[in-house]
PDB file of C-alpha atoms in Angstrom:
ATOM      1  CA  MET N1030       0.000   0.000   0.000  1.00 41.00           C
ATOM      2  CA  ALA N1031       2.881   2.344   0.851  1.00 43.00           C
ATOM      3  CA  ASP N1032       4.507   1.664  -2.520  1.00 44.00           C
ATOM      4  CA  THR N1033       1.220   2.356  -4.283  1.00 43.00           C
ATOM      5  CA  GLN N1034       0.816   5.661  -2.481  1.00 43.00           C
ATOM      6  CA  GLU N1035       4.411   6.571  -3.291  1.00 41.00           C
ATOM      7  CA  ALA N1036       3.922   5.743  -6.959  1.00 41.00           C
ATOM      8  CA  ASN N1037       0.666   7.694  -7.103  1.00 42.00           C
ATOM      9  CA  ALA N1038       2.068  10.777  -5.358  1.00 41.00           C
ATOM     10  CA  PRO N1039       2.039  13.913  -7.503  1.00 41.00           C
ATOM     11  CA  ASP N1040       5.373  14.723  -9.107  1.00 42.00           C
ATOM     12  CA  SER N1041       5.106  18.320  -7.946  1.00 40.00           C
ATOM     13  CA  LEU N1042       5.288  17.208  -4.306  1.00 38.00           C
ATOM     14  CA  SER N1043       8.390  15.049  -4.789  1.00 46.00           C
ATOM     15  CA  PRO N1044      11.304  16.547  -2.836  1.00 50.00           C
ATOM     16  CA  GLY N1045      13.725  14.934  -5.279  1.00 55.00           C
ATOM     17  CA  ARG N1046      12.631  17.387  -7.959  1.00 65.00           C
ATOM     18  CA  PHE N1047      13.607  20.321  -5.768  1.00 64.00           C
ATOM     19  CA  VAL N1048      17.021  18.764  -5.129  1.00 66.00           C
ATOM     20  CA  VAL N1049      17.553  18.167  -8.857  1.00 67.00           C
ATOM     21  CA  ALA N1050      16.517  21.723  -9.685  1.00 74.00           C
ATOM     22  CA  ALA N1051      18.780  23.129  -6.974  1.00 74.00           C
ATOM     23  CA  LEU N1052      21.758  21.107  -8.193  1.00 72.00           C
ATOM     24  CA  LYS N1053      21.233  22.227 -11.786  1.00 76.00           C
ATOM     25  CA  ILE N1054      20.939  25.862 -10.737  1.00 84.00           C
ATOM     26  CA  MET N1055      24.093  25.589  -8.651  1.00 79.00           C
ATOM     27  CA  ALA N1056      25.910  23.879 -11.531  1.00 75.00           C
ATOM     28  CA  GLY N1057      24.896  26.638 -13.919  1.00 79.00           C
ATOM     29  CA  LEU N1058      25.971  29.365 -11.502  1.00 82.00           C
ATOM     30  CA  LEU N1059      29.270  27.609 -10.840  1.00 76.00           C
ATOM     31  CA  ALA N1060      29.977  27.297 -14.562  1.00 77.00           C
ATOM     32  CA  LEU N1061      29.092  30.974 -15.073  1.00 81.00           C
ATOM     33  CA  VAL N1062      31.350  32.038 -12.218  1.00 79.00           C
ATOM     34  CA  ALA N1063      34.177  29.894 -13.627  1.00 74.00           C
ATOM     35  CA  VAL N1064      33.853  31.492 -17.062  1.00 78.00           C
ATOM     36  CA  ILE N1065      33.756  35.023 -15.614  1.00 83.00           C
ATOM     37  CA  ALA N1066      36.681  34.334 -13.292  1.00 77.00           C
ATOM     38  CA  VAL N1067      38.907  32.874 -16.001  1.00 72.00           C
ATOM     39  CA  SER N1068      37.992  35.726 -18.359  1.00 75.00           C
ATOM     40  CA  VAL N1069      38.985  38.313 -15.758  1.00 74.00           C
ATOM     41  CA  ARG N1070      42.147  36.356 -14.948  1.00 71.00           C
ATOM     42  CA  PHE N1071      43.247  36.096 -18.566  1.00 70.00           C
ATOM     43  CA  TRP N1072      42.433  39.762 -19.141  1.00 72.00           C
ATOM     44  CA  THR N1073      44.592  40.687 -16.150  1.00 74.00           C
ATOM     45  CA  LEU N1074      47.449  38.460 -17.295  1.00 66.00           C
ATOM     46  CA  GLY N1075      47.178  39.818 -20.806  1.00 69.00           C
ATOM     47  CA  HIS N1076      47.713  43.380 -19.582  1.00 68.00           C
ATOM     48  CA  ALA N1077      50.446  42.475 -17.108  1.00 68.00           C
ATOM     49  CA  PRO N1078      54.005  43.147 -18.336  1.00 69.00           C
ATOM     50  CA  ASP N1079      55.524  40.144 -16.551  1.00 67.00           C
ATOM     51  CA  THR N1080      53.031  37.409 -17.460  1.00 63.00           C
ATOM     52  CA  THR N1081      54.573  33.911 -17.352  1.00 67.00           C
ATOM     53  CA  VAL N1082      53.544  30.586 -18.833  1.00 64.00           C
ATOM     54  CA  PRO N1083      53.028  28.959 -15.390  1.00 70.00           C
ATOM     55  CA  ALA N1084      50.549  31.719 -14.533  1.00 68.00           C
ATOM     56  CA  LEU N1085      48.562  30.995 -17.693  1.00 65.00           C
ATOM     57  CA  VAL N1086      48.647  27.269 -17.006  1.00 71.00           C
ATOM     58  CA  GLU N1087      47.503  27.860 -13.424  1.00 73.00           C
ATOM     59  CA  ALA N1088      44.562  29.934 -14.636  1.00 69.00           C
ATOM     60  CA  SER N1089      43.626  27.252 -17.171  1.00 74.00           C
ATOM     61  CA  VAL N1090      43.821  24.460 -14.604  1.00 73.00           C
ATOM     62  CA  GLY N1091      41.683  26.454 -12.172  1.00 74.00           C
ATOM     63  CA  PHE N1092      39.029  27.026 -14.814  1.00 73.00           C
ATOM     64  CA  ILE N1093      39.017  23.338 -15.773  1.00 82.00           C
ATOM     65  CA  ALA N1094      38.685  22.298 -12.141  1.00 75.00           C
ATOM     66  CA  TRP N1095      35.752  24.615 -11.385  1.00 72.00           C
ATOM     67  CA  PHE N1096      34.015  23.895 -14.666  1.00 76.00           C
ATOM     68  CA  GLY N1097      34.539  20.170 -14.088  1.00 76.00           C
ATOM     69  CA  CYS N1098      32.847  20.492 -10.694  1.00 77.00           C
ATOM     70  CA  ALA N1099      29.900  22.180 -12.394  1.00 74.00           C
ATOM     71  CA  VAL N1100      29.635  19.349 -14.919  1.00 78.00           C
ATOM     72  CA  LEU N1101      29.852  16.753 -12.137  1.00 75.00           C
ATOM     73  CA  MET N1102      27.119  18.536 -10.216  1.00 73.00           C
ATOM     74  CA  TRP N1103      24.910  18.604 -13.312  1.00 76.00           C
ATOM     75  CA  GLY N1104      25.572  14.892 -13.896  1.00 73.00           C
ATOM     76  CA  LEU N1105      24.594  14.136 -10.283  1.00 70.00           C
ATOM     77  CA  ALA N1106      21.342  16.002 -10.852  1.00 68.00           C
ATOM     78  CA  GLU N1107      20.646  13.918 -13.952  1.00 71.00           C
ATOM     79  CA  ILE N1108      21.274  10.720 -11.985  1.00 70.00           C
ATOM     80  CA  LEU N1109      18.919  11.845  -9.221  1.00 64.00           C
ATOM     81  CA  SER N1110      16.235  12.661 -11.781  1.00 64.00           C
ATOM     82  CA  HIS N1111      16.205   8.988 -12.836  1.00 62.00           C
ATOM     83  CA  LEU N1112      16.149   7.489  -9.337  1.00 57.00           C
ATOM     84  CA  ASP N1113      12.442   6.688  -9.549  1.00 54.00           C
ATOM     85  CA  GLU N1114      12.925   4.587 -12.675  1.00 57.00           C
ATOM     86  CA  ILE N1115      15.883   2.794 -11.099  1.00 55.00           C
ATOM     87  CA  ARG N1116      13.880   2.090  -7.930  1.00 55.00           C
ATOM     88  CA  VAL N1117      10.995   0.631  -9.936  1.00 51.00           C
ATOM     89  CA  LEU N1118      13.314  -1.609 -11.933  1.00 53.00           C
ATOM     90  CA  LEU N1119      15.070  -2.855  -8.807  1.00 52.00           C
ATOM     91  CA  ARG N1120      11.735  -3.553  -7.083  1.00 55.00           C
ATOM     92  CA  ASN N1121      10.517  -5.532 -10.097  1.00 53.00           C
ATOM     93  CA  GLN N1122      13.733  -7.550 -10.219  1.00 51.00           C
ATOM     94  CA  ALA N1123      13.452  -8.348  -6.521  1.00 50.00           C
ATOM     95  CA  ALA N1124       9.891  -9.564  -7.030  1.00 52.00           C
ATOM     96  CA  GLY N1125      10.959 -11.794  -9.930  1.00 49.00           C
ATOM     97  CA  VAL N1126       9.025  -9.769 -12.531  1.00 43.00           C
ATOM     98  CA  THR N1127      10.347 -10.026 -16.082  1.00 42.00           C
ATOM     99  CA  ALA N1128       9.767  -7.704 -18.990  1.00 42.00           C
ATOM    100  CA  VAL N1129       7.255 -10.161 -20.458  1.00 41.00           C
ATOM    101  CA  GLN N1130       5.258 -10.527 -17.240  1.00 43.00           C
ATOM    102  CA  ALA N1131       5.245  -6.831 -16.420  1.00 43.00           C
ATOM    103  CA  PRO N1132       4.389  -4.794 -19.495  1.00 44.00           C
ATOM    104  CA  ALA N1133       3.384  -1.913 -17.198  1.00 44.00           C
ATOM    105  CA  VAL N1134       7.071  -0.964 -16.906  1.00 42.00           C
ATOM    106  CA  PRO N1135       8.126  -0.523 -20.544  1.00 47.00           C
ATOM    107  CA  PHE N1136      11.628   0.232 -21.732  1.00 44.00           C
ATOM    108  CA  PRO N1137      12.023   4.002 -21.331  1.00 49.00           C
ATOM    109  CA  ARG N1138      12.043   5.962 -24.540  1.00 54.00           C
ATOM    110  CA  PRO N1139      15.003   8.221 -25.249  1.00 50.00           C
ATOM    111  CA  ARG N1140      14.316  11.694 -23.964  1.00 57.00           C
ATOM    112  CA  PRO N1141      16.056  15.025 -24.556  1.00 57.00           C
ATOM    113  CA  ASN N1142      17.546  14.787 -21.069  1.00 55.00           C
ATOM    114  CA  ASP N1143      19.226  11.500 -22.044  1.00 54.00           C
ATOM    115  CA  VAL N1144      20.814  13.172 -25.060  1.00 54.00           C
ATOM    116  CA  ARG N1145      22.059  15.995 -22.875  1.00 57.00           C
ATOM    117  CA  SER N1146      23.450  13.488 -20.382  1.00 63.00           C
ATOM    118  CA  GLU N1147      25.463  11.792 -23.133  1.00 68.00           C
ATOM    119  CA  ALA N1148      26.828  15.150 -24.264  1.00 66.00           C
ATOM    120  CA  GLN N1149      27.729  16.075 -20.695  1.00 66.00           C
ATOM    121  CA  THR N1150      29.441  12.734 -20.175  1.00 71.00           C
ATOM    122  CA  HIS N1151      31.466  13.258 -23.342  1.00 66.00           C
ATOM    123  CA  LEU N1152      32.382  16.781 -22.202  1.00 66.00           C
ATOM    124  CA  LEU N1153      33.411  15.470 -18.805  1.00 66.00           C
ATOM    125  CA  GLU N1154      35.645  12.844 -20.403  1.00 68.00           C
ATOM    126  CA  GLU N1155      37.310  15.523 -22.525  1.00 64.00           C
ATOM    127  CA  LEU N1156      37.838  17.717 -19.455  1.00 64.00           C
ATOM    128  CA  VAL N1157      39.373  14.843 -17.521  1.00 65.00           C
ATOM    129  CA  HIS N1158      41.665  14.046 -20.452  1.00 61.00           C
ATOM    130  CA  LEU N1159      42.683  17.707 -20.709  1.00 61.00           C
ATOM    131  CA  MET N1160      43.389  17.910 -16.980  1.00 62.00           C
ATOM    132  CA  ARG N1161      45.583  14.810 -17.218  1.00 62.00           C
ATOM    133  CA  GLU N1162      47.433  16.331 -20.150  1.00 61.00           C
ATOM    134  CA  VAL N1163      48.068  19.541 -18.207  1.00 61.00           C
ATOM    135  CA  ARG N1164      49.169  17.584 -15.163  1.00 58.00           C
ATOM    136  CA  ASP N1165      51.555  15.433 -17.182  1.00 59.00           C
ATOM    137  CA  ILE N1166      53.067  18.432 -18.958  1.00 59.00           C
ATOM    138  CA  GLU N1167      53.602  20.263 -15.676  1.00 59.00           C
ATOM    139  CA  LEU N1168      55.543  17.297 -14.274  1.00 62.00           C
ATOM    140  CA  LEU N1169      57.877  17.093 -17.283  1.00 60.00           C
ATOM    141  CA  SER N1170      61.193  18.847 -17.647  1.00 74.00           C
ATOM    142  CA  GLU N1171      61.961  21.029 -20.659  1.00 78.00           C
ATOM    143  CA  PRO N1172      63.822  18.253 -22.558  1.00 81.00           C
ATOM    144  CA  GLU N1173      60.984  15.835 -21.796  1.00 78.00           C
ATOM    145  CA  ARG N1174      58.415  18.328 -23.063  1.00 75.00           C
ATOM    146  CA  ALA N1175      60.387  18.807 -26.267  1.00 79.00           C
ATOM    147  CA  ALA N1176      60.593  15.037 -26.739  1.00 83.00           C
ATOM    148  CA  ARG N1177      56.857  14.746 -26.139  1.00 80.00           C
ATOM    149  CA  LEU N1178      56.125  17.379 -28.779  1.00 80.00           C
ATOM    150  CA  ARG N1179      58.408  15.629 -31.279  1.00 86.00           C
ATOM    151  CA  ALA N1180      56.616  12.337 -30.648  1.00 88.00           C
ATOM    152  CA  GLU N1181      53.195  13.972 -31.105  1.00 85.00           C
ATOM    153  CA  ALA N1182      54.367  15.658 -34.314  1.00 88.00           C
ATOM    154  CA  THR N1183      55.707  12.379 -35.697  1.00 90.00           C
ATOM    155  CA  GLU N1184      52.480  10.578 -34.862  1.00 91.00           C
ATOM    156  CA  LEU N1185      50.388  13.320 -36.497  1.00 90.00           C
ATOM    157  CA  VAL N1186      52.531  13.236 -39.645  1.00 90.00           C
ATOM    158  CA  GLN N1187      52.175   9.473 -39.931  1.00 92.00           C
ATOM    159  CA  GLN N1188      48.422   9.718 -39.406  1.00 91.00           C
ATOM    160  CA  LEU N1189      47.984  12.339 -42.119  1.00 92.00           C
ATOM    161  CA  GLU N1190      50.251  10.482 -44.519  1.00 91.00           C
ATOM    162  CA  ARG N1191      47.784   7.603 -44.223  1.00 92.00           C
ATOM    163  CA  ASP N1192      44.560   9.639 -44.199  1.00 92.00           C
ATOM    164  CA  VAL N1193      45.203  12.248 -46.903  1.00 91.00           C
ATOM    165  CA  PRO N1194      45.740   9.757 -49.781  1.00 90.00           C
ATOM    166  CA  MET N1195      42.627   7.880 -48.660  1.00 91.00           C
ATOM    167  CA  LEU N1196      40.585  11.093 -48.641  1.00 90.00           C
ATOM    168  CA  LEU N1197      41.917  12.008 -52.077  1.00 88.00           C
ATOM    169  CA  ARG N1198      40.894   8.616 -53.467  1.00 86.00           C
ATOM    170  CA  GLU N1199      37.409   9.312 -52.091  1.00 86.00           C
ATOM    171  CA  HIS N1200      37.409  12.759 -53.799  1.00 82.00           C
ATOM    172  CA  ASN N1201      37.043  14.372 -50.363  1.00 87.00           C
ATOM    173  CA  LEU N1202      39.370  17.322 -50.918  1.00 86.00           C
ATOM    174  CA  PRO N1203      37.722  19.683 -48.361  1.00 86.00           C
ATOM    175  CA  GLU N1204      38.304  17.248 -45.486  1.00 91.00           C
ATOM    176  CA  ALA N1205      41.912  16.672 -46.595  1.00 90.00           C
ATOM    177  CA  ARG N1206      42.533  20.438 -46.678  1.00 90.00           C
ATOM    178  CA  GLN N1207      40.962  20.953 -43.243  1.00 91.00           C
ATOM    179  CA  ARG N1208      43.043  18.227 -41.615  1.00 91.00           C
ATOM    180  CA  LEU N1209      46.219  19.550 -43.189  1.00 92.00           C
ATOM    181  CA  GLN N1210      45.398  23.096 -42.087  1.00 91.00           C
ATOM    182  CA  ARG N1211      44.798  22.022 -38.483  1.00 90.00           C
ATOM    183  CA  ALA N1212      48.055  20.056 -38.455  1.00 89.00           C
ATOM    184  CA  ARG N1213      50.001  22.978 -39.933  1.00 89.00           C
ATOM    185  CA  GLN N1214      48.594  25.310 -37.269  1.00 89.00           C
ATOM    186  CA  ARG N1215      49.655  22.922 -34.528  1.00 86.00           C
ATOM    187  CA  PHE N1216      53.177  22.255 -35.866  1.00 87.00           C
ATOM    188  CA  PRO N1217      53.915  25.020 -38.386  1.00 88.00           C
ATOM    189  CA  ALA N1218      57.658  24.350 -38.680  1.00 85.00           C
ATOM    190  CA  LEU N1219      57.354  20.850 -40.171  1.00 86.00           C
ATOM    191  CA  SER N1220      58.204  20.501 -43.866  1.00 87.00           C
ATOM    192  CA  ASN N1221      56.052  17.372 -44.239  1.00 88.00           C
ATOM    193  CA  TRP N1222      52.989  19.553 -44.700  1.00 89.00           C
ATOM    194  CA  ASN N1223      54.392  20.943 -47.959  1.00 91.00           C
ATOM    195  CA  VAL N1224      54.541  17.462 -49.473  1.00 91.00           C
ATOM    196  CA  LEU N1225      50.960  16.703 -48.469  1.00 91.00           C
ATOM    197  CA  ALA N1226      49.833  20.109 -49.758  1.00 91.00           C
ATOM    198  CA  GLN N1227      51.409  19.318 -53.129  1.00 92.00           C
ATOM    199  CA  GLN N1228      49.568  15.995 -53.253  1.00 91.00           C
ATOM    200  CA  ILE N1229      46.260  17.740 -52.559  1.00 90.00           C
ATOM    201  CA  GLU N1230      46.949  20.416 -55.182  1.00 90.00           C
ATOM    202  CA  GLN N1231      47.939  17.856 -57.822  1.00 92.00           C
ATOM    203  CA  THR N1232      44.794  15.842 -57.157  1.00 90.00           C
ATOM    204  CA  ARG N1233      42.669  18.990 -57.270  1.00 88.00           C
ATOM    205  CA  ALA N1234      44.183  19.957 -60.627  1.00 90.00           C
ATOM    206  CA  GLN N1235      43.509  16.474 -62.010  1.00 90.00           C
ATOM    207  CA  PHE N1236      39.878  16.566 -60.858  1.00 89.00           C
ATOM    208  CA  GLU N1237      39.450  20.057 -62.263  1.00 89.00           C
ATOM    209  CA  ALA N1238      40.869  19.137 -65.664  1.00 91.00           C
ATOM    210  CA  HIS N1239      38.759  15.981 -65.876  1.00 91.00           C
ATOM    211  CA  ASP N1240      35.541  17.750 -64.846  1.00 90.00           C
ATOM    212  CA  LEU N1241      36.269  20.652 -67.195  1.00 91.00           C
ATOM    213  CA  GLU N1242      36.791  18.338 -70.144  1.00 93.00           C
ATOM    214  CA  LEU N1243      33.547  16.458 -69.544  1.00 92.00           C
ATOM    215  CA  ALA N1244      31.572  19.656 -68.951  1.00 91.00           C
ATOM    216  CA  THR N1245      32.963  21.295 -72.100  1.00 92.00           C
ATOM    217  CA  ARG N1246      31.909  18.341 -74.235  1.00 93.00           C
ATOM    218  CA  GLU N1247      28.430  18.306 -72.724  1.00 92.00           C
ATOM    219  CA  ILE N1248      28.002  22.055 -73.124  1.00 90.00           C
ATOM    220  CA  ASP N1249      29.078  21.925 -76.773  1.00 90.00           C
ATOM    221  CA  ASP N1250      26.463  19.238 -77.436  1.00 91.00           C
ATOM    222  CA  LEU N1251      23.770  21.219 -75.600  1.00 90.00           C
ATOM    223  CA  ALA N1252      24.722  24.438 -77.409  1.00 88.00           C
ATOM    224  CA  ALA N1253      24.341  22.689 -80.758  1.00 88.00           C
ATOM    225  CA  LEU N1254      20.808  21.745 -79.713  1.00 89.00           C
ATOM    226  CA  GLY N1255      20.066  25.210 -78.368  1.00 87.00           C
ATOM    227  CA  ALA N1256      19.501  23.831 -74.854  1.00 89.00           C
ATOM    228  CA  TRP N1257      21.070  26.795 -73.066  1.00 89.00           C
ATOM    229  CA  ASP N1258      19.180  26.274 -69.805  1.00 89.00           C
ATOM    230  CA  ARG N1259      20.681  22.820 -69.416  1.00 92.00           C
ATOM    231  CA  ALA N1260      24.102  24.179 -70.400  1.00 90.00           C
ATOM    232  CA  THR N1261      23.755  26.815 -67.667  1.00 91.00           C
ATOM    233  CA  ASP N1262      22.956  24.090 -65.131  1.00 92.00           C
ATOM    234  CA  VAL N1263      26.105  22.210 -66.144  1.00 91.00           C
ATOM    235  CA  VAL N1264      28.198  25.341 -65.680  1.00 91.00           C
ATOM    236  CA  ARG N1265      26.601  26.056 -62.298  1.00 92.00           C
ATOM    237  CA  THR N1266      27.414  22.540 -61.074  1.00 90.00           C
ATOM    238  CA  LEU N1267      30.984  22.908 -62.319  1.00 89.00           C
ATOM    239  CA  GLN N1268      31.353  26.247 -60.529  1.00 88.00           C
ATOM    240  CA  GLN N1269      30.185  24.674 -57.277  1.00 86.00           C
ATOM    241  CA  ARG N1270      32.842  21.959 -57.583  1.00 84.00           C
ATOM    242  CA  HIS N1271      35.634  24.336 -58.640  1.00 83.00           C
ATOM    243  CA  PRO N1272      34.721  27.871 -57.513  1.00 82.00           C
ATOM    244  CA  ASP N1273      38.248  29.291 -57.903  1.00 81.00           C
ATOM    245  CA  ALA N1274      39.107  27.882 -61.333  1.00 85.00           C
ATOM    246  CA  GLU N1275      39.747  30.506 -64.011  1.00 89.00           C
ATOM    247  CA  GLN N1276      38.975  28.062 -66.831  1.00 90.00           C
ATOM    248  CA  VAL N1277      35.569  27.376 -65.291  1.00 90.00           C
ATOM    249  CA  ARG N1278      34.838  31.099 -65.188  1.00 91.00           C
ATOM    250  CA  GLU N1279      35.887  31.360 -68.832  1.00 92.00           C
ATOM    251  CA  LEU N1280      33.552  28.512 -69.742  1.00 90.00           C
ATOM    252  CA  ALA N1281      30.711  30.266 -67.911  1.00 90.00           C
ATOM    253  CA  ARG N1282      31.362  33.430 -69.924  1.00 92.00           C
ATOM    254  CA  ARG N1283      31.282  31.408 -73.154  1.00 90.00           C
ATOM    255  CA  VAL N1284      27.886  29.986 -72.219  1.00 89.00           C
ATOM    256  CA  LEU N1285      26.495  33.434 -71.388  1.00 91.00           C
ATOM    257  CA  LEU N1286      27.771  34.914 -74.661  1.00 90.00           C
ATOM    258  CA  GLY N1287      26.486  31.975 -76.676  1.00 87.00           C
ATOM    259  CA  GLN N1288      23.076  32.153 -75.028  1.00 86.00           C
ATOM    260  CA  ALA N1289      22.846  35.924 -75.656  1.00 87.00           C
ATOM    261  CA  ARG N1290      23.917  35.497 -79.292  1.00 87.00           C
ATOM    262  CA  ASP N1291      21.357  32.744 -79.818  1.00 82.00           C
ATOM    263  CA  HIS N1292      18.611  34.950 -78.360  1.00 82.00           C
ATOM    264  CA  ARG N1293      19.585  37.821 -80.681  1.00 84.00           C
ATOM    265  CA  ASP N1294      19.498  35.538 -83.702  1.00 78.00           C
ATOM    266  CA  HIS N1295      16.023  34.296 -82.783  1.00 77.00           C
ATOM    267  CA  ALA N1296      14.836  37.865 -82.224  1.00 77.00           C
ATOM    268  CA  ALA N1297      16.216  38.953 -85.591  1.00 74.00           C
ATOM    269  CA  HIS N1298      14.268  36.240 -87.346  1.00 66.00           C
TER     270      HIS N1298
END
């Protein structure tokens, strides 16, 4: 009878909801305070004449710690919000009730809160990984840090030397360019990026020449039939694939001039 009354109690009277709401509010305020504090700290360090790297690292670690506490608090609130479902499942298991015998307790449908919980968990994992990285770097000496950077650079070069040719075979030039750009920004002094950039440029030129040849043939056939609308569509598609190609722009001008000339001839007759 007590369980029935507990299950039938209005949700608005459940004290757990107030605790969950309080935890979420506190988590939000803590995250806001962390952002404001780190902004003020970085602004102060940026205007200080004697700013050091350890001071910047200390400010970053402090922000990560406070923001991590806010994420943990939010995650605790999400766990508390699902306590009722967990209690029902445990009570059914203790009574020997299976999913077939108890259809009144269906498998919960995914809710927006579940999606947010997954995102928060992923963010928390990234924060923990970042904190470990900062901790490890702080414990290293200068030669060890330099060796660590060289190892990371070598690993990134090897990864891109595998991925870029694969992306080029898949005709995915934008992704190849983005990965190379991010790698160059991280380790700008490496000469390996020039070789990969040449591979991307050579592949781009090959694709451009091949697409231009096919489009030119198709446009010539369409122009002979007077199908200028279809020829314009072909040029538009080619411009989307190669927006910076001068030969594509020249082909577009040819189509416009041919279409205008054809219209004048029809008007004259």
